[in-house]
Short mmCIF file of C-alpha atoms in Angstrom, two decimals:
data_model
loop_
_atom_site.label_atom_id
_atom_site.label_comp_id
_atom_site.label_asym_id
_atom_site.label_seq_id
_atom_site.Cartn_x
_atom_site.Cartn_y
_atom_site.Cartn_z
CA MET A 2 106.29 41.17 57.34
CA GLU A 3 102.93 39.66 56.64
CA LEU A 4 99.89 40.71 58.69
CA ASN A 5 97.63 38.35 60.28
CA PRO A 6 94.01 39.83 59.96
CA ALA A 7 92.45 36.75 61.33
CA GLY A 8 93.96 37.46 64.77
CA PRO A 9 95.82 35.39 67.12
CA GLU A 10 96.41 31.49 66.61
CA LEU A 11 94.08 29.31 68.83
CA GLY A 12 95.79 27.16 71.09
CA ASP A 13 97.05 26.66 74.77
CA ALA A 14 97.97 30.34 75.45
CA PHE A 15 97.58 29.71 79.44
CA GLY A 16 99.79 26.52 79.29
CA MET A 17 102.39 28.57 77.13
CA GLN A 18 102.42 31.18 79.84
CA LEU A 19 103.05 28.75 82.66
CA SER A 20 105.68 26.75 80.66
CA ASP A 21 107.52 29.98 79.86
CA SER A 22 107.43 31.32 83.33
CA LEU A 23 108.90 27.92 84.65
CA ARG A 24 111.60 27.83 81.47
CA LEU A 25 112.74 31.56 82.31
CA GLN A 26 112.38 31.23 85.68
CA ARG A 27 110.65 34.50 86.07
CA PRO A 28 106.87 35.89 85.89
CA VAL A 29 105.55 36.45 82.40
CA VAL A 30 102.41 38.40 81.65
CA ALA A 31 99.42 37.02 79.52
CA TYR A 32 96.30 39.21 78.95
CA VAL A 33 92.70 38.45 79.37
CA GLU A 34 90.42 39.70 76.59
CA ARG A 35 86.75 40.30 77.44
CA SER A 36 84.19 39.83 74.54
CA ASP A 37 83.67 43.75 74.47
CA GLY A 38 87.28 44.21 73.90
CA LEU A 39 88.61 44.91 77.27
CA ILE A 40 91.98 43.85 77.93
CA THR A 41 93.85 43.35 81.29
CA PRO A 42 96.91 41.73 82.26
CA SER A 43 97.43 38.56 84.16
CA GLY A 44 100.86 37.61 85.61
CA SER A 45 101.86 33.97 86.00
CA ALA A 46 103.13 34.44 89.61
CA GLN A 47 99.48 33.92 90.80
CA TRP A 48 99.34 30.57 89.36
CA LEU A 49 102.80 29.23 90.22
CA GLY A 50 103.18 30.41 93.80
CA ASP A 51 104.07 28.28 96.62
CA GLU A 52 102.35 27.84 99.96
CA GLU A 53 104.14 30.91 101.44
CA SER A 54 102.47 33.01 98.79
CA TRP A 55 98.91 31.77 99.49
CA PRO A 56 96.41 33.79 101.23
CA PRO A 57 95.71 32.53 104.84
CA ALA A 58 92.10 31.89 104.20
CA VAL A 59 93.25 29.62 101.28
CA ARG A 60 95.70 27.58 103.39
CA LYS A 61 93.07 27.28 106.10
CA LEU A 62 90.52 26.05 103.65
CA LEU A 63 93.12 23.33 102.43
CA GLY A 64 93.22 22.11 105.63
CA LYS A 65 89.90 20.39 105.12
CA ALA A 66 91.28 18.33 102.26
CA THR A 67 91.60 14.54 102.90
CA GLY A 68 91.25 11.28 100.86
CA ARG A 69 90.61 11.39 97.37
CA VAL A 70 90.95 14.83 96.04
CA MET A 71 89.94 16.29 92.66
CA ASP A 72 91.50 19.52 91.68
CA VAL A 73 89.56 21.15 88.99
CA GLY A 74 91.24 23.89 86.72
CA ALA A 75 94.54 22.65 88.47
CA GLY A 76 96.65 24.88 86.32
CA GLY A 77 100.33 24.29 87.34
CA GLY A 78 99.23 22.01 89.93
CA ARG A 79 100.39 24.06 93.19
CA HIS A 80 97.47 23.06 95.48
CA SER A 81 97.64 19.43 94.19
CA ALA A 82 101.35 19.15 94.95
CA TYR A 83 100.90 20.43 98.31
CA LEU A 84 97.95 17.98 99.10
CA ALA A 85 99.98 14.93 97.49
CA SER A 86 102.83 15.73 99.92
CA ARG A 87 100.43 15.35 102.77
CA SER A 88 99.12 11.91 101.85
CA CYS A 89 95.96 12.90 99.76
CA GLN A 90 95.19 11.01 96.63
CA VAL A 91 94.93 13.76 93.99
CA THR A 92 93.56 13.82 90.63
CA VAL A 93 94.15 16.91 88.54
CA LEU A 94 91.56 18.07 85.82
CA ASP A 95 92.42 20.69 83.50
CA ASN A 96 91.82 21.54 79.60
CA SER A 97 95.34 22.85 78.94
CA PRO A 98 97.81 20.03 77.96
CA LEU A 99 100.83 22.14 78.82
CA ALA A 100 99.69 22.79 82.38
CA LEU A 101 99.06 19.07 83.02
CA GLU A 102 102.63 18.32 81.95
CA ILE A 103 103.69 20.85 84.58
CA CYS A 104 101.49 18.96 87.20
CA ARG A 105 103.07 15.52 85.88
CA GLN A 106 106.92 17.50 86.66
CA ARG A 107 105.49 18.12 90.12
CA GLY A 108 105.03 14.47 90.71
CA ILE A 109 101.08 14.42 90.27
CA GLN A 110 100.50 11.00 88.34
CA ASP A 111 96.76 11.07 87.88
CA CYS A 112 96.27 14.00 85.23
CA VAL A 113 93.18 14.16 83.38
CA LEU A 114 92.80 16.25 80.20
CA GLY A 115 88.99 17.64 80.04
CA ASP A 116 86.54 20.09 80.58
CA ILE A 117 84.82 20.88 83.85
CA GLY A 118 81.46 20.39 82.14
CA LYS A 119 82.11 16.87 81.46
CA THR A 120 83.18 15.60 85.01
CA ALA A 121 80.14 13.01 85.22
CA ASP A 122 81.36 11.26 81.94
CA LEU A 123 85.04 11.52 82.97
CA PHE A 124 84.59 10.05 86.43
CA ARG A 125 81.48 8.17 86.60
CA ASP A 126 83.00 4.71 86.95
CA VAL A 127 85.74 5.53 89.54
CA GLU A 128 85.89 5.65 93.15
CA PRO A 129 83.96 8.80 94.41
CA PHE A 130 85.90 11.88 95.40
CA GLN A 131 85.88 13.23 98.99
CA ARG A 132 86.92 16.48 98.18
CA VAL A 133 86.89 18.92 95.19
CA LEU A 134 88.86 21.96 94.79
CA LEU A 135 87.76 24.98 92.84
CA LEU A 136 90.45 27.42 94.38
CA GLY A 137 92.48 30.10 92.33
CA ASN A 138 89.03 31.69 92.05
CA ASN A 139 87.75 28.61 89.98
CA VAL A 140 84.34 29.34 90.94
CA GLY A 141 84.64 31.09 87.77
CA LEU A 142 84.60 28.09 86.09
CA LEU A 143 81.04 27.61 86.53
CA GLY A 144 80.53 30.03 83.97
CA SER A 145 77.00 31.20 84.42
CA ALA A 146 74.13 30.54 86.78
CA GLU A 147 72.65 27.74 84.30
CA SER A 148 75.72 26.01 83.38
CA GLY A 149 76.92 26.52 87.10
CA THR A 150 74.40 24.57 88.36
CA GLU A 151 74.50 21.69 85.94
CA ILE A 152 78.37 21.48 86.80
CA LEU A 153 77.70 20.96 90.45
CA ARG A 154 75.00 18.52 89.63
CA GLN A 155 77.63 16.47 87.93
CA LEU A 156 80.11 17.02 90.89
CA HIS A 157 77.49 15.81 93.16
CA GLU A 158 77.39 12.56 91.10
CA VAL A 159 81.00 11.81 91.25
CA THR A 160 81.57 12.59 94.93
CA ALA A 161 81.08 10.61 98.11
CA GLU A 162 77.97 11.35 100.51
CA ASP A 163 80.10 13.36 102.90
CA ALA A 164 81.92 15.25 100.14
CA LEU A 165 82.80 18.95 100.38
CA ILE A 166 83.79 21.39 97.56
CA LEU A 167 86.46 23.74 98.91
CA ALA A 168 85.99 26.91 96.80
CA GLU A 169 87.38 30.30 95.87
CA GLY A 170 85.21 32.93 94.33
CA ARG A 171 85.29 36.64 93.55
CA ARG A 172 82.58 39.24 93.71
CA PRO A 173 82.20 41.31 90.74
CA VAL A 174 83.97 44.74 90.63
CA ALA A 175 81.65 47.49 91.50
CA VAL A 176 80.22 48.89 88.37
CA THR A 177 82.84 51.14 86.83
CA GLU A 178 82.68 53.04 83.48
CA GLU A 179 84.47 50.30 81.57
CA ASN A 180 81.88 47.54 83.21
CA HIS A 181 78.74 49.67 83.10
CA ALA A 182 77.71 48.75 79.43
CA TYR A 183 78.57 45.14 79.89
CA VAL A 184 76.70 44.66 83.52
CA THR A 185 73.79 46.37 81.90
CA ALA A 186 73.75 44.27 78.84
CA ASN A 187 74.01 41.19 80.90
CA ARG A 188 70.84 42.24 83.32
CA GLY A 189 68.91 42.81 79.84
CA ARG A 190 69.37 39.40 79.10
CA GLY A 191 68.44 38.11 82.46
CA ARG A 192 72.05 37.06 83.28
CA LEU A 193 73.97 37.60 86.20
CA PRO A 194 76.12 40.91 86.34
CA GLY A 195 79.50 39.19 86.55
CA GLU A 196 78.87 36.54 83.71
CA LEU A 197 81.58 37.34 81.29
CA LEU A 198 82.80 35.74 78.00
CA MET A 199 86.64 35.98 77.93
CA ARG A 200 89.77 34.15 76.55
CA ILE A 201 93.35 34.31 77.44
CA ARG A 202 96.14 35.66 74.90
CA TYR A 203 99.64 35.03 75.37
CA GLN A 204 102.05 36.44 72.48
CA THR A 205 100.43 35.69 69.35
CA THR A 206 98.31 32.73 70.79
CA ALA A 207 94.91 32.78 72.28
CA THR A 208 92.53 30.16 73.93
CA PRO A 209 89.09 29.70 72.60
CA TRP A 210 86.47 32.00 74.00
CA PHE A 211 85.13 30.58 77.36
CA PRO A 212 82.60 31.83 79.94
CA TYR A 213 83.74 33.00 83.19
CA LEU A 214 81.66 33.91 86.40
CA PHE A 215 82.37 36.43 89.09
CA CYS A 216 79.54 36.14 91.81
CA ASP A 217 79.22 36.89 95.35
CA PRO A 218 78.59 33.96 97.90
CA SER A 219 74.60 34.49 97.92
CA GLU A 220 74.64 34.16 94.03
CA LEU A 221 76.85 30.99 94.43
CA ALA A 222 74.28 29.48 97.02
CA ARG A 223 71.35 30.16 94.66
CA ILE A 224 73.39 28.31 91.85
CA ALA A 225 74.44 25.59 94.03
CA GLN A 226 71.19 24.74 95.82
CA PRO A 227 69.14 22.94 92.87
CA ALA A 228 72.10 20.71 92.25
CA GLY A 229 72.06 19.45 95.91
CA TRP A 230 74.81 21.90 97.66
CA GLU A 231 74.65 24.23 100.38
CA ILE A 232 77.11 27.04 101.11
CA SER A 233 78.80 27.63 104.40
CA GLY A 234 82.04 28.85 106.09
CA VAL A 235 82.40 31.87 103.87
CA GLU A 236 85.45 33.86 104.80
CA ASP A 237 86.56 37.21 102.85
CA PHE A 238 90.11 37.97 102.31
CA ARG A 239 92.69 40.21 100.10
CA TYR A 240 95.68 38.59 98.21
CA PRO A 241 99.02 39.44 99.55
CA GLY A 242 100.17 42.85 98.09
CA SER A 243 96.65 44.43 97.82
CA PRO A 244 96.26 47.85 99.29
CA PRO A 245 94.84 47.75 102.78
CA ALA A 246 91.84 49.90 101.66
CA ALA A 247 90.95 47.78 98.79
CA PRO A 248 87.71 46.38 98.69
CA LEU A 249 87.03 42.57 100.00
CA LEU A 250 86.30 40.92 96.79
CA SER A 251 87.80 37.57 97.18
CA TYR A 252 86.12 34.62 99.53
CA THR A 253 86.62 31.07 100.24
CA ALA A 254 83.59 28.73 101.11
CA VAL A 255 82.79 25.29 101.72
CA LEU A 256 79.92 23.50 99.66
CA ARG A 257 78.43 20.51 101.31
CA LYS A 258 75.62 18.26 100.10
CA SER A 259 72.23 19.52 101.24
CA ASP A 260 71.03 15.88 101.83
CA VAL A 261 73.81 15.05 104.42
CA SER A 262 72.63 14.76 107.95
CA ALA A 263 73.48 17.64 110.29
CA ASP A 264 75.76 15.12 112.42
CA ALA A 265 77.61 14.12 109.42
CA GLN A 266 78.11 17.58 108.29
CA SER A 267 79.61 18.87 111.89
CA SER A 268 81.94 15.94 111.78
CA ALA A 269 83.28 16.87 108.22
#
């Protein structure tokens, strides 16, 4: 057997994980590798589960979705398919070709291959969106404080005046032994504690490295404010199956354009 000292092959590891899970009709495990070498498992069920498996806070947030919806980082399209069945006009955006193929199989026609950091270029000439989904902890796709503000500025540009971003985020895990050095290095560089560089590995394939962000609602508010968004409606929750004593790390939140009048906000 030949060794591969160059490491895993670069490719659509996330999409491969989802495709295999559907083909095999069972959950399969990929791994999240952090830039310091920490590796943690990531099961496919969380990206493919139907409405019954979603936390009540997420179902409640989806109740605010209406009209033209952009699902950013749609993955297997679970939220998009749900909204499309309820008469929303959904566009999915993902950088995984295999994930987009799964979305098409679920009946979602408007599937765009691209990066969250290019939304202004991708959607500048189309009808503005009323809602943007950042679910499945896709606040993490903001990447960092600096890139997050730029991404939200672009979303501001391609959305309607009364648009909402329906977001799900996750607070940084309290400093543990394996996180202490990483957090200390972030702070030394002037970064937020929850800024990560990571990649997804599945079998012998890995995605390129990409930035990811764990942040609390107050940090998200500071990122959003310069881009013209303000945060409201924060609700903490645990995912089903979490121990009752587990810390409340996950949250949903609504981002509204800060230049919208109070009357328009209250009616949204």
